mmCIF file of C-alpha atoms in Angstrom:
data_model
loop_
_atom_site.group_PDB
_atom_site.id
_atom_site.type_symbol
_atom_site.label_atom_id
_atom_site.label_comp_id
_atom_site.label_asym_id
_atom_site.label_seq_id
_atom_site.Cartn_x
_atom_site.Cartn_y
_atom_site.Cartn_z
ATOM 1 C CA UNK A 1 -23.234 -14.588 -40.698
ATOM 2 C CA UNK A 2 -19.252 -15.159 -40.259
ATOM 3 C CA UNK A 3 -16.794 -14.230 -38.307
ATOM 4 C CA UNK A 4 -16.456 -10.954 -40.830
ATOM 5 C CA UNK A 5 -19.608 -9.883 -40.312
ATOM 6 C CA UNK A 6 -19.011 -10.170 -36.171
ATOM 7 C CA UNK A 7 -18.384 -6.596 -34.554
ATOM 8 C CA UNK A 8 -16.214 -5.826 -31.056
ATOM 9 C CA UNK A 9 -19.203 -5.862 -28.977
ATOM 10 C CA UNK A 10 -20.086 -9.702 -30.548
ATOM 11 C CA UNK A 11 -16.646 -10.734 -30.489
ATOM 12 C CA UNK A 12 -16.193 -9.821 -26.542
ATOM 13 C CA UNK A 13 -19.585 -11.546 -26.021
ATOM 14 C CA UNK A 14 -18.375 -14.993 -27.684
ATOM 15 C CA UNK A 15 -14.997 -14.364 -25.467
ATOM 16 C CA UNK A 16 -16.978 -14.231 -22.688
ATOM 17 C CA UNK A 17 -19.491 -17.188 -22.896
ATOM 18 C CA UNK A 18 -16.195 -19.314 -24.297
ATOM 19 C CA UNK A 19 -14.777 -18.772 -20.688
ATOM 20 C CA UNK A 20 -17.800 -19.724 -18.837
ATOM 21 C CA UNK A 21 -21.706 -19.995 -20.718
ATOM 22 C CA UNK A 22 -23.505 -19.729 -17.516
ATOM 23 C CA UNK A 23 -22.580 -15.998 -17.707
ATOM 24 C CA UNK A 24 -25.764 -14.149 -17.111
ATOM 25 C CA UNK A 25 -26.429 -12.067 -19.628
ATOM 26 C CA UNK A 26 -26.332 -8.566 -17.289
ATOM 27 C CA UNK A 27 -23.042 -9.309 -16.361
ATOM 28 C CA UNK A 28 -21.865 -9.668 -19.984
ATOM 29 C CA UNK A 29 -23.446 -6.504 -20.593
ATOM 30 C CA UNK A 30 -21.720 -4.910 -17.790
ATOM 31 C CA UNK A 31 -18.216 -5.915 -19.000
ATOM 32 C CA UNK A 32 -18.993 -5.090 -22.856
ATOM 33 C CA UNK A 33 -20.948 -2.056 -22.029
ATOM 34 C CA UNK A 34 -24.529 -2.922 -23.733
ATOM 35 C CA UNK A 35 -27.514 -3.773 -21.998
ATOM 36 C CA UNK A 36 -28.762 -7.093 -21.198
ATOM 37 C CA UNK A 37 -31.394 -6.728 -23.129
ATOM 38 C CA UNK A 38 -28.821 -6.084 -26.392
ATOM 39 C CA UNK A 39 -26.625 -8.461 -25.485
ATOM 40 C CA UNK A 40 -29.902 -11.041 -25.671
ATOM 41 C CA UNK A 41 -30.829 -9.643 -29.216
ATOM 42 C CA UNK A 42 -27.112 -10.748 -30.211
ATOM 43 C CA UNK A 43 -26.631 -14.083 -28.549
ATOM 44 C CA UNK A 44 -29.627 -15.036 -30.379
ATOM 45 C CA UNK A 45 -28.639 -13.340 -33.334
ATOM 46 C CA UNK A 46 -25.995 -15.205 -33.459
ATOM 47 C CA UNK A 47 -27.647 -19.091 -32.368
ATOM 48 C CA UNK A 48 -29.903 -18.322 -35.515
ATOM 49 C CA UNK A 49 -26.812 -17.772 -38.100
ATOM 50 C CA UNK A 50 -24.648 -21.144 -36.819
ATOM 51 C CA UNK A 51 -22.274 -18.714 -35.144
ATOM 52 C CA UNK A 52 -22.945 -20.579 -31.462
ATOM 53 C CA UNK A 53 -23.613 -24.249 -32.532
ATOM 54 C CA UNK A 54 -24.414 -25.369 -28.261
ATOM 55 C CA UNK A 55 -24.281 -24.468 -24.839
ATOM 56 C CA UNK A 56 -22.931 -26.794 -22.697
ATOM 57 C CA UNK A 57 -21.109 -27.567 -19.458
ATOM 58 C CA UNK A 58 -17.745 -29.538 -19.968
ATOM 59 C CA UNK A 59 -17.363 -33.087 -17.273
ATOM 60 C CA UNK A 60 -14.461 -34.098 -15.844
ATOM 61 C CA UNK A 61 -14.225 -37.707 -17.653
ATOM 62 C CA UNK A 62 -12.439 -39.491 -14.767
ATOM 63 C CA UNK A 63 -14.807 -37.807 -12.161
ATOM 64 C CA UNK A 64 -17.774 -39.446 -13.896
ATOM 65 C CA UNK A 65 -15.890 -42.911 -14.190
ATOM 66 C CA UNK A 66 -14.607 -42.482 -17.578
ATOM 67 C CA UNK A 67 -10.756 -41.921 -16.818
ATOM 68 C CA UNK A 68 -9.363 -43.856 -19.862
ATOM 69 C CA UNK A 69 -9.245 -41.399 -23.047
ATOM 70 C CA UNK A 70 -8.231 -42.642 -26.398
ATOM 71 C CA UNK A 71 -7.707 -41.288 -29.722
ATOM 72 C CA UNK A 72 -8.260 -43.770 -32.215
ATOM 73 C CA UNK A 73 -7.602 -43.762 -35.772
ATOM 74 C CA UNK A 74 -9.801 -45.588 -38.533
ATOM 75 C CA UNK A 75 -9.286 -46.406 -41.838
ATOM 76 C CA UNK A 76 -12.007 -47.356 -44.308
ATOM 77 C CA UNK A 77 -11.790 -50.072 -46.751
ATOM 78 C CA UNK A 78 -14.488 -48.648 -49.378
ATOM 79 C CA UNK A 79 -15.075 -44.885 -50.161
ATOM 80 C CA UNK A 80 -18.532 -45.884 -51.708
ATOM 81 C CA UNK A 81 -21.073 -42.913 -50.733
ATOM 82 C CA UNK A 82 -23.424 -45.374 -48.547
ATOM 83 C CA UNK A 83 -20.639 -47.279 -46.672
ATOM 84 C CA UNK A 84 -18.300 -44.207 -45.884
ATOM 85 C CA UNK A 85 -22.182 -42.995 -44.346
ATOM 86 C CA UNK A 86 -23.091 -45.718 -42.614
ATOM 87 C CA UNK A 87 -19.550 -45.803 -40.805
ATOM 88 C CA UNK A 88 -20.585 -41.729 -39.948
ATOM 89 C CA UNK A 89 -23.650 -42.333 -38.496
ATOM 90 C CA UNK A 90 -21.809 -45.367 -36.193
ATOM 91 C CA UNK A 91 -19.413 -43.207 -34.945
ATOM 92 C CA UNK A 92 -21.846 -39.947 -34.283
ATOM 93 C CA UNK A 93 -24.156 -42.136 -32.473
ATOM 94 C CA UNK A 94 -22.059 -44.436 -30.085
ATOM 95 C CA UNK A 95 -22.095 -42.284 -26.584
ATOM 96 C CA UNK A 96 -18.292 -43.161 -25.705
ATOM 97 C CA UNK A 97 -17.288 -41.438 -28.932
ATOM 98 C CA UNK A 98 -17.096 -37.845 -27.786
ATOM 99 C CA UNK A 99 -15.668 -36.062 -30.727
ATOM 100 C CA UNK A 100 -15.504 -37.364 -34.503
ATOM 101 C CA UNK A 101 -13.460 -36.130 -37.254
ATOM 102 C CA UNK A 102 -13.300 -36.914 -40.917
ATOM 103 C CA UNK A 103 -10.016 -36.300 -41.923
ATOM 104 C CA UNK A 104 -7.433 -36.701 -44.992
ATOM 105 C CA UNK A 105 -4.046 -38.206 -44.814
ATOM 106 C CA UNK A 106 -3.488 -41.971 -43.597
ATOM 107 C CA UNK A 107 -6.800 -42.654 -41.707
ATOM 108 C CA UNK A 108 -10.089 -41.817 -42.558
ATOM 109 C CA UNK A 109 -11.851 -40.971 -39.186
ATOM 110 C CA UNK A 110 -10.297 -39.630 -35.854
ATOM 111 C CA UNK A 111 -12.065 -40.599 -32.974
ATOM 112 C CA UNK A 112 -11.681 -39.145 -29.243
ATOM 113 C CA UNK A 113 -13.250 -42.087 -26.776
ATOM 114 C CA UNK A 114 -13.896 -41.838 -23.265
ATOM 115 C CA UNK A 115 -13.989 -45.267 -21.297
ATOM 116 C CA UNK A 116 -14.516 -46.822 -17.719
ATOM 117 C CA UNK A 117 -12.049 -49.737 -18.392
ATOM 118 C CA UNK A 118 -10.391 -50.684 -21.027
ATOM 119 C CA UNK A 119 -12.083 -54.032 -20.926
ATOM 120 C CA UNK A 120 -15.326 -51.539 -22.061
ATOM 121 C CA UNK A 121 -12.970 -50.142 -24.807
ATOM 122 C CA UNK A 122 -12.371 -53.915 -26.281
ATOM 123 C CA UNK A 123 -16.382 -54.427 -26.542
ATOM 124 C CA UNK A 124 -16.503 -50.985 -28.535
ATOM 125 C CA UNK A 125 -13.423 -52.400 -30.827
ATOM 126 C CA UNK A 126 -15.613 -55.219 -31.343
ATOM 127 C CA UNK A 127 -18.658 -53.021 -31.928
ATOM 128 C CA UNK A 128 -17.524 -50.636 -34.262
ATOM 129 C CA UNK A 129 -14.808 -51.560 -35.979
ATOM 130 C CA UNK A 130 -14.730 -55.436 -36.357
ATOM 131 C CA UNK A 131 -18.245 -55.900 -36.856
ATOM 132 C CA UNK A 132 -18.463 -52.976 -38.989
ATOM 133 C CA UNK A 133 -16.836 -54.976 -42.116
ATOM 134 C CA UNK A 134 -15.802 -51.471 -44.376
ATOM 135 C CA UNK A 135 -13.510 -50.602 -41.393
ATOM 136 C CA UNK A 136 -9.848 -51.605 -42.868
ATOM 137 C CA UNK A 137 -7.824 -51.240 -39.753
ATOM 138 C CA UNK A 138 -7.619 -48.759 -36.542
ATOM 139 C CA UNK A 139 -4.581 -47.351 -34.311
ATOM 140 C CA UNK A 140 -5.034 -46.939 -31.104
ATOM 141 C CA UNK A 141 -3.625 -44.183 -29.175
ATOM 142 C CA UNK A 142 -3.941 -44.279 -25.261
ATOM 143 C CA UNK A 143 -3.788 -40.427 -23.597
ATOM 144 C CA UNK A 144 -1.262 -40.946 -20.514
ATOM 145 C CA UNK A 145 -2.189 -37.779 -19.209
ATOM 146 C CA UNK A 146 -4.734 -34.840 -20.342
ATOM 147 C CA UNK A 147 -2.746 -31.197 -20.852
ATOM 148 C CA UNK A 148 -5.643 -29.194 -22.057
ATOM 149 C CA UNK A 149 -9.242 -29.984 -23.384
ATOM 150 C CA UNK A 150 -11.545 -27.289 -24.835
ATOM 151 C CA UNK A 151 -13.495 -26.458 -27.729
ATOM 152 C CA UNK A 152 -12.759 -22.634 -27.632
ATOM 153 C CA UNK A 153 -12.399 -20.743 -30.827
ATOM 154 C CA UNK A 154 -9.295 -18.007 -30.874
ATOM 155 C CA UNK A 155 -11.130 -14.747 -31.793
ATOM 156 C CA UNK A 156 -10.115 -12.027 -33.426
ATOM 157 C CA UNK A 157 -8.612 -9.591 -31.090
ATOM 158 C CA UNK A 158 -11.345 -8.925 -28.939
#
């Protein structure tokens, strides 16, 4: 299933649970005119094709003690399969590394980090990137202020 494949009613649905997942599922049916029991049938329809990958609440960062963000960019030394791997699975599995993104152009890796202090951010320096010896060199970009933060897909006109 792809976004081709997706009709109006699916479409308004994905709107919907975009703006707020806790949605019940009558009251999406009462704003796309199907029943709850349809709209069910399609939200699972579409969890079982990789068209909704999660459901989850997004935290405040700085309300839960984590008000420094920063956007860090790696570069590897070695492309070898197992090292360029090894450095994935580092970066998918350290908790204060909230989004990771393989990317082209001058660094390998983009990494969004949420930290208490930035004394914490030094030990995860020191963690993943100087210990880890096929990391060539990071850049370290330090978010003044947050202007928007989502993971909401634009739809087709809905």
């Amino acid at each position: 299933m792809n976004a081709g494949s997706l009709d109006s009613f699916d479409l308004a649905i994905l709107d919907i649970l975009q703006q707020d997942n806790s949605t019940s599922q009558r009251v999406i049916g009462e704003r796309v005119h199907l029943s709850a029991a349809a709209v069910n049938r399609r939200i699972q329809r579409m969890r079982e094709t990789g068209i909704i990958v999660g459901s989850f609440s997004t935290v405040d960062p700085a309300k839960m003690g984590r008000p420094i963000t920063v956007i860090v960019e790696v570069r590897i030394e070695n492309e070898r399969l197992d090292l360029l791997d090894a450095a994935k699975r580092s970066f998918q599995a350290d908790p204060e590394v909230q989004q990771c993104y393989y990317v082209t152009g001058d660094a390998d890796f983009v990494l969004i980090v949420t930290v208490p202090s930035m004394g914490d951010y030094d030990a995860l320096t020191r963690r993943l990137f100087f210990e880890n010896h096929n990391v060539k060199k990071f850049r370290t970009l330090v978010v003044m202020e947050r202007l928007k933060a989502g993971l909401a897909i634009p739809l087709p006109q809905v």
